[in-house]
Coordinates of C-alpha atoms and ligand atoms in Angstrom, one line a residue:
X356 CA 124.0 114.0 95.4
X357 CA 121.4 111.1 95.4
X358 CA 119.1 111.5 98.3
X359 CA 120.1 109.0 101.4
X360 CA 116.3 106.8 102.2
X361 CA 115.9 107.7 106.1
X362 CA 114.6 103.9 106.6
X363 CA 117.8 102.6 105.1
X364 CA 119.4 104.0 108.2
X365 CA 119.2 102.6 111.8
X366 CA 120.1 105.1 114.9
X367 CA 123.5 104.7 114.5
X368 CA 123.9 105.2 111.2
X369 CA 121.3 108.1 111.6
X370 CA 123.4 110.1 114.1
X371 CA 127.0 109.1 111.7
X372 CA 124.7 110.5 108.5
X373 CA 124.0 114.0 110.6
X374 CA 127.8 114.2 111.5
X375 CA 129.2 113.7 108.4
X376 CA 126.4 114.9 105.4
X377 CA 124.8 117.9 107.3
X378 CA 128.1 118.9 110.1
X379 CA 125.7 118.6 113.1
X380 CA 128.1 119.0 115.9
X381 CA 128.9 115.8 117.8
X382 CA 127.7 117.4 121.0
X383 CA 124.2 118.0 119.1
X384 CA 124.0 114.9 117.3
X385 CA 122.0 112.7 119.6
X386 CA 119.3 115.2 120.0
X387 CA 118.9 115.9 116.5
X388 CA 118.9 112.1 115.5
X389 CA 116.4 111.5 118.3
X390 CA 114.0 114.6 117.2
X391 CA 113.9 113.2 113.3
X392 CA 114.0 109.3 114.9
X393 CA 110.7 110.7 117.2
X394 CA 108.8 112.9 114.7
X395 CA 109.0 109.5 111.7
X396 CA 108.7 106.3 113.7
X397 CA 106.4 108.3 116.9
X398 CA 104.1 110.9 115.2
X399 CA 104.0 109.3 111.6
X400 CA 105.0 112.6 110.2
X401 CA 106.5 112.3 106.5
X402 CA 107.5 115.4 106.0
X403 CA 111.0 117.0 106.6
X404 CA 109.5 120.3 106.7
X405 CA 107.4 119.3 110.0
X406 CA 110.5 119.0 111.8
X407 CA 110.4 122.4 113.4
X408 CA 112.5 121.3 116.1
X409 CA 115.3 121.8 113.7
X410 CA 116.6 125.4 112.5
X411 CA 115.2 126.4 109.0
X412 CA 118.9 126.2 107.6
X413 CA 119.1 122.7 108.5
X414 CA 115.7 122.0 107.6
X415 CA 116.5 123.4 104.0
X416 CA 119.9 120.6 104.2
X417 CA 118.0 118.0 105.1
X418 CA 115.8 118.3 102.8
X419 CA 117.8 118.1 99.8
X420 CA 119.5 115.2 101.5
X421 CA 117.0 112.9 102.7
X422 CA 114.2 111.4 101.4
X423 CA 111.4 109.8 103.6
X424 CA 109.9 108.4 100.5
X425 CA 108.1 104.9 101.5
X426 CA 106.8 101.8 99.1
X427 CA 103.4 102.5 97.4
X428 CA 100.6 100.3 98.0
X429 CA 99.8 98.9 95.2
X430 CA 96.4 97.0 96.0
X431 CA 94.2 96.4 99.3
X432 CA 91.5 94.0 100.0
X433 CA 89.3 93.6 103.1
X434 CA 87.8 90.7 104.4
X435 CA 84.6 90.3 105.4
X436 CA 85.8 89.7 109.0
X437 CA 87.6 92.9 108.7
X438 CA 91.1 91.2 107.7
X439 CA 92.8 94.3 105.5
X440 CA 95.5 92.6 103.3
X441 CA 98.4 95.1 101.4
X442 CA 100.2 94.1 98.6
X443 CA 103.0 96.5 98.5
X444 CA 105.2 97.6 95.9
X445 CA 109.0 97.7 97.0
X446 CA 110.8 100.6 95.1
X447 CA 113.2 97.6 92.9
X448 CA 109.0 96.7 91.6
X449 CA 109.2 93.5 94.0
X450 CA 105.6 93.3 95.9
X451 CA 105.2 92.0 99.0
X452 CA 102.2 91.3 101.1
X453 CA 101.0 92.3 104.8
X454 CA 98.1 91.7 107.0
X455 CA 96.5 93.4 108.8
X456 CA 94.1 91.3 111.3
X457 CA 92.3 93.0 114.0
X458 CA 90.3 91.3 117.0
X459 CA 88.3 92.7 120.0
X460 CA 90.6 93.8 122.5
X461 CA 94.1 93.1 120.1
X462 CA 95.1 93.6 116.3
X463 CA 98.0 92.0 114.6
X464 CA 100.1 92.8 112.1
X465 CA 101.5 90.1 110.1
X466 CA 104.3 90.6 107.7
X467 CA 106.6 89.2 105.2
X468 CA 110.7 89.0 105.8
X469 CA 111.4 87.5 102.1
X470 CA 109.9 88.0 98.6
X471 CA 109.0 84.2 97.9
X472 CA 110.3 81.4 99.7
X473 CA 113.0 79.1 99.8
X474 CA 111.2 76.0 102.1
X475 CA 108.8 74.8 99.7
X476 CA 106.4 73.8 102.9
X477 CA 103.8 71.6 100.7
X478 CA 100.6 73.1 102.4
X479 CA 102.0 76.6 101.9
X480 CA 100.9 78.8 98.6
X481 CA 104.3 80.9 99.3
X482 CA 105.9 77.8 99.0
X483 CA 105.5 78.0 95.5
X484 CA 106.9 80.8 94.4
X485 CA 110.5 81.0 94.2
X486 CA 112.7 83.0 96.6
X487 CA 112.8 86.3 94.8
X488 CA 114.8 88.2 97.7
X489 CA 115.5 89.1 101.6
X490 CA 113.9 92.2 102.3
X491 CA 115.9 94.7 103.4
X492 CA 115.8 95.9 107.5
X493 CA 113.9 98.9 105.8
X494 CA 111.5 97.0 103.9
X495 CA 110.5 95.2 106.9
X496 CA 110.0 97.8 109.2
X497 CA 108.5 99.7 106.2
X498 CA 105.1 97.2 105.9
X499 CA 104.5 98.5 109.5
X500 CA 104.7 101.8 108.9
X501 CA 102.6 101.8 105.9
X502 CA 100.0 100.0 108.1
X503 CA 100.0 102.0 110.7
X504 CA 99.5 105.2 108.2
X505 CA 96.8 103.4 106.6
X506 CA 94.8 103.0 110.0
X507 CA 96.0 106.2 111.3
X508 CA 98.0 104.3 114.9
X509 CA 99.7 107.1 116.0
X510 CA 98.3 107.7 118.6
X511 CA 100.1 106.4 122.3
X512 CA 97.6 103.6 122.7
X513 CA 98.2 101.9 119.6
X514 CA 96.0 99.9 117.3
X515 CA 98.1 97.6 116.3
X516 CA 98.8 95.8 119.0
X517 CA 101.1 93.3 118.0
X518 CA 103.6 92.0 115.1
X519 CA 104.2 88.8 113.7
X520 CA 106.8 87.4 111.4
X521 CA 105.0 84.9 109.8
X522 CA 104.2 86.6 106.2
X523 CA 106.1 85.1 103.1
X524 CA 109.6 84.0 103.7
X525 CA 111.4 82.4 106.4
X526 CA 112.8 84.8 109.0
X527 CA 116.3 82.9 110.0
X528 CA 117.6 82.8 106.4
X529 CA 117.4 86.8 106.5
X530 CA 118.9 87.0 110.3
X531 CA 120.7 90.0 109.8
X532 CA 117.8 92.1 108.3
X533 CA 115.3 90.6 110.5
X534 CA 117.4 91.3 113.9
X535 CA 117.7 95.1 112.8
X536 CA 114.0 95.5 111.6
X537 CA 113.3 94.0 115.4
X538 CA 115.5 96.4 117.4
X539 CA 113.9 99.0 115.3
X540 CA 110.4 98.0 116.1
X541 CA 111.8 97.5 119.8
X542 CA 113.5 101.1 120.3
X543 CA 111.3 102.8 122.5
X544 CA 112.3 106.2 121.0
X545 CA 110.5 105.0 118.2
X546 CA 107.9 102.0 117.3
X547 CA 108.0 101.1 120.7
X548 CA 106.9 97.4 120.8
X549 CA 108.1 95.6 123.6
X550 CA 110.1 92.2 122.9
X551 CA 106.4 90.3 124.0
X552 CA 104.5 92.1 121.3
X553 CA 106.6 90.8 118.6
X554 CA 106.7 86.9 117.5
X555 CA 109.4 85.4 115.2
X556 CA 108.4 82.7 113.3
X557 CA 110.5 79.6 112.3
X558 CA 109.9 76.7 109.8
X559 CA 112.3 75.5 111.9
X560 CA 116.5 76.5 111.3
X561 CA 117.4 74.9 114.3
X562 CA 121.3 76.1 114.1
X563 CA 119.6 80.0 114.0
X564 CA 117.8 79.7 117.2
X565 CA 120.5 80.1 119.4
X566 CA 121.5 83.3 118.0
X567 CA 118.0 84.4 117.9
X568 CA 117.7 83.5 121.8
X569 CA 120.4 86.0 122.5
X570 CA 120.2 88.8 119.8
X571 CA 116.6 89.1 118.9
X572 CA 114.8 87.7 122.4
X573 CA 111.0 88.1 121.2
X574 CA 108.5 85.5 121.5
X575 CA 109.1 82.8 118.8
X576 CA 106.7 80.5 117.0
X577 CA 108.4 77.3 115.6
X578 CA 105.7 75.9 112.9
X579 CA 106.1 72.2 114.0
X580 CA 103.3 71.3 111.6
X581 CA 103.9 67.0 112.7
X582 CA 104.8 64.8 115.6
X583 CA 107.2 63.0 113.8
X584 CA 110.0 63.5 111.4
X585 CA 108.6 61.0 109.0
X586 CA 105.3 63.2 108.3
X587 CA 107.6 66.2 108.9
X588 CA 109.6 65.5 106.0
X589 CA 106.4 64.8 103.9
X590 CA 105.1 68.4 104.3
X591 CA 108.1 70.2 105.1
X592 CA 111.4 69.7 103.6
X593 CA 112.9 71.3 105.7
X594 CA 112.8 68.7 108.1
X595 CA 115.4 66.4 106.0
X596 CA 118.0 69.2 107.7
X597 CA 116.7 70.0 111.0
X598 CA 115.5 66.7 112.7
X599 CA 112.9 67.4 115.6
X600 CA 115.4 66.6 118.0
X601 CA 117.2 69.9 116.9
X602 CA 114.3 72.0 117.2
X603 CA 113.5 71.0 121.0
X604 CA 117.4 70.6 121.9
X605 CA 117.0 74.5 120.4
X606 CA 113.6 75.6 121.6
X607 CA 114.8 74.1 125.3
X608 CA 117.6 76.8 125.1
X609 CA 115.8 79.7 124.1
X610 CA 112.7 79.4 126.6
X611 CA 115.6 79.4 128.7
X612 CA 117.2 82.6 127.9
X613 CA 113.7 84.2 126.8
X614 CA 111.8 83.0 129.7
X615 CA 109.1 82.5 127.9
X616 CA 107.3 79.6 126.4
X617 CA 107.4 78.7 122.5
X618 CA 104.4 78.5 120.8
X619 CA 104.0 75.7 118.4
X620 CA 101.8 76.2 115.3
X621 CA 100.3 73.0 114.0
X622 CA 98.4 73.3 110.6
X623 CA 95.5 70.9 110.7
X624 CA 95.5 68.3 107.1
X625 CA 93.0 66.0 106.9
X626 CA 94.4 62.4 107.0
X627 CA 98.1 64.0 107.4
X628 CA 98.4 65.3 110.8
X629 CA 95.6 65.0 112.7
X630 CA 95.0 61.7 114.1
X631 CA 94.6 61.1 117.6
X632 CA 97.8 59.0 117.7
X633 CA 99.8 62.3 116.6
X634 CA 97.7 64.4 119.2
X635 CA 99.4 61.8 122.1
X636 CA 102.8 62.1 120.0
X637 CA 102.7 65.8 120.2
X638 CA 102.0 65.7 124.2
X639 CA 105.3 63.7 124.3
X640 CA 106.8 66.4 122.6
X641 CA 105.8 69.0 124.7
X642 CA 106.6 67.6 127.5
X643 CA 110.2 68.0 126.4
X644 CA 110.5 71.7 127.1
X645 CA 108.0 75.0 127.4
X646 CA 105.6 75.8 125.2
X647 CA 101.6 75.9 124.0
X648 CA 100.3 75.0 121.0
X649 CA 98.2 76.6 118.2
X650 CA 95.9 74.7 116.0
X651 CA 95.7 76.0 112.6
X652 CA 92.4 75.5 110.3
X653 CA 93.9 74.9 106.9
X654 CA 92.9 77.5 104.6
X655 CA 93.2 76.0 100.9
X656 CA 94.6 77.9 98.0
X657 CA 94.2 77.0 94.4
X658 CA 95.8 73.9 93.5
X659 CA 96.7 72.7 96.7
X660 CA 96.7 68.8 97.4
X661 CA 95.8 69.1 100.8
X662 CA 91.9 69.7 102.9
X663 CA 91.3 70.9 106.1
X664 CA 90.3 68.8 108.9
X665 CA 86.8 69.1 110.2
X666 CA 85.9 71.4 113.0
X667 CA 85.1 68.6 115.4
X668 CA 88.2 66.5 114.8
X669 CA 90.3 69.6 115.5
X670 CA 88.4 69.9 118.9
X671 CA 88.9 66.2 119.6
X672 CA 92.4 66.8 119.1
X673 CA 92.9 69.7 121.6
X674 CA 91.2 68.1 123.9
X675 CA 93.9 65.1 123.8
X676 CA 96.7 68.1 124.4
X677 CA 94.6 69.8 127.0
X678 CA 93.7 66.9 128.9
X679 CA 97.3 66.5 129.2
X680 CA 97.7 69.4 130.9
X681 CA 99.0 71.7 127.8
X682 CA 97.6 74.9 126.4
X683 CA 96.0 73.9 123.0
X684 CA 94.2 76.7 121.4
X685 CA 92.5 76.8 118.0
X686 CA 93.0 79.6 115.5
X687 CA 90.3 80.9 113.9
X688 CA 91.1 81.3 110.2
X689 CA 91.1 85.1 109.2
X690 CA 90.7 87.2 106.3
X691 CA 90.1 83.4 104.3
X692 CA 88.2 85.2 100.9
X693 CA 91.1 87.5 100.2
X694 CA 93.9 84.7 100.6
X695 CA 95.4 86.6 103.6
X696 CA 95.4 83.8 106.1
X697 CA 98.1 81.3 107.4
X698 CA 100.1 79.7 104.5
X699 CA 97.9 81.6 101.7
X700 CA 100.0 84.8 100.9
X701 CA 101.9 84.9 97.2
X702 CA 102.7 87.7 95.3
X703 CA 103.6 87.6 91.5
X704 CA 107.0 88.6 91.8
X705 CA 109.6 86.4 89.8
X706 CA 113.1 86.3 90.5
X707 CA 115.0 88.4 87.6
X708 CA 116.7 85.8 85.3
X709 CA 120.5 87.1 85.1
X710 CA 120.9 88.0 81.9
Ligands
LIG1423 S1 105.3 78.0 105.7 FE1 106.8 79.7 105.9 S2 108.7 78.6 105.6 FE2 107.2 77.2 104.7 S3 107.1 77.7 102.5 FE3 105.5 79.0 103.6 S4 106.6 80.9 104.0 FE4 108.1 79.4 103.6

């Protein structure tokens, strides 16, 4: 019998995969699932034979029935600035990238949902390569775990501090595997990260949010990029399907539900977005429903069409936001010389051609 991948299993699956492949009695079952569940997603222990919680016999079962085999690195760089970017190969030979990005009192995690992208976001180097594939549930939740066993964060007080979903690929157009990969980094029998350490990010599928408000309930990032639809559409074409109307009509409802405010990332283009009239358009904008605002230094990848806007004319900007009484913070760019910042992650990965 082929060996069942524990990650391809959430709890419930866990506890039906103990009843029915190893006969653990019902009464038992949530116990047993719970001491595997602990000892893999708690201790970072990858070995069955570690689970001495469980008699030898079942120990011996398991063994030849589960595998808690993970994707293999298959290169790292470090930044300068102490940025650690992974590119990690999936088990179908897909690669995938995560960063790892810590600061002085924090460290975030960013990773990927999809293997390419479908949006074609002009200032985004994922943008241009093709959508390859939705990553499973397990190959989400799998980056983090290969993280954290590459900075060894098991301990309670965890290094990485938080997760974003802002890698390659655009979280809403793999909602299923996304919302499991988040209750899995949510269960507190596991992963343990609270609803406000996680942040979906959205190039904006307003029709998604909704569901997202009420299923997933994390913080959520909506990359607004412009103040109007007309530059919108220019840089993101998405935009041509989800108006900005949508997105706050949207965003209202979930800072609603959430109780919390959305945070809007803004890249900064030279001569695109960053006038001063767009800075009092955006302050129009937010005053439409909760939220803050990151501004983005563009970090340029080869072949782009697009520069970043200078230092001072991003601080102009902020100050036209803040002055209006909105938070308006400016993001650092991180891990720039190994292409692991904002917009710049790619892997080679090409999408099969069906023979
Ligand atoms: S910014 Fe996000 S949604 Fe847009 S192309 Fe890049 S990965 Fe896709």
């Amino acid at each position: 019998m082929k060996q069942k991948n524990f990650f391809e299993l959430n709890f419930k699956d866990l506890k039906n995969f103990l009843i029915k492949e190893l006969a653990v009695e019902e009464k038992k079952v949530s116990m047993r699932s719970k001491q595997i569940w602990q000892s893999v997603y708690k201790k970072g222990s990858f070995e069955i034979n570690n689970l001495t919680t469980f008699p030898l016999e079942l120990r011996n079962k398991l063994n030849r029935l589960m595998s808690l085999q993970r994707p293999k690195i298959a290169n790292t760089q470090t930044s300068n600035d102490g940025t650690i970017k992974w590119l990690i190969k999936l088990f179908d030979g897909n690669e995938v990238e995560c960063v790892y990005i810590p600061e002085k009192t924090r460290a975030t995690l960013c990773i990927s949902s999809q293997v390419g992208c479908t949006l074609n976001c002009k200032f985004c180097h994922t943008g241009t390569q093709r959508l390859v594939k939705n990553l499973s549930y397990a190959e989400i939740v799998n980056q983090v775990m290969i993280a954290k066993e590459q900075i060894n964060d098991w301990d309670e007080k965890k290094k990485i501090t938080n997760i974003v979903l802002m890698g390659m690929g655009e979280p809403f157009y793999n909602y299923e595997n996304v919302k499991t990969a988040v209750e899995i980094l949510k269960d507190k029998e596991g992963l343990n990260y609270g609803p406000k350490k996680i942040t979906v990010s959205t190039a904006g599928i307003a029709n998604k949010i909704p569901d997202a408000a009420n299923e997933i309930g994390t913080y959520l990032a909506l990359s607004l990029h412009a103040p109007t639809d007309d530059i919108r559409e220019m840089i993101m074409p998405i935009n041509k399907k989800f108006k900005i109307k949508d997105l706050i009509k949207q965003c209202k409802y979930y800072s609603s539900v959430v109780k919390e405010k959305i945070t809007l990332e803004y890249v900064m283009l030279r001569d695109i977005n960053d006038s001063i009239e767009c800075a009092k358009q955006l302050v129009k904008l937010m005053a439409q429903f909760p939220c803050k605002i990151n501004l983005i230094e563009f970090n340029p990848w080869p072949g782009v069409q697009y520069l970043p806007t200078e230092r001072n004319k991003i601080e102009k900007f902020g100050k036209v936001i803040q002055e209006a009484g909105y938070v308006a913070t400016i993001r650092r760019s991180r891990g720039q010389d190994i292409l692991g910042a904002c917009g710049q992650l790619r892997t080679e990965s090409e999408k099969k051609k069906n023979i």
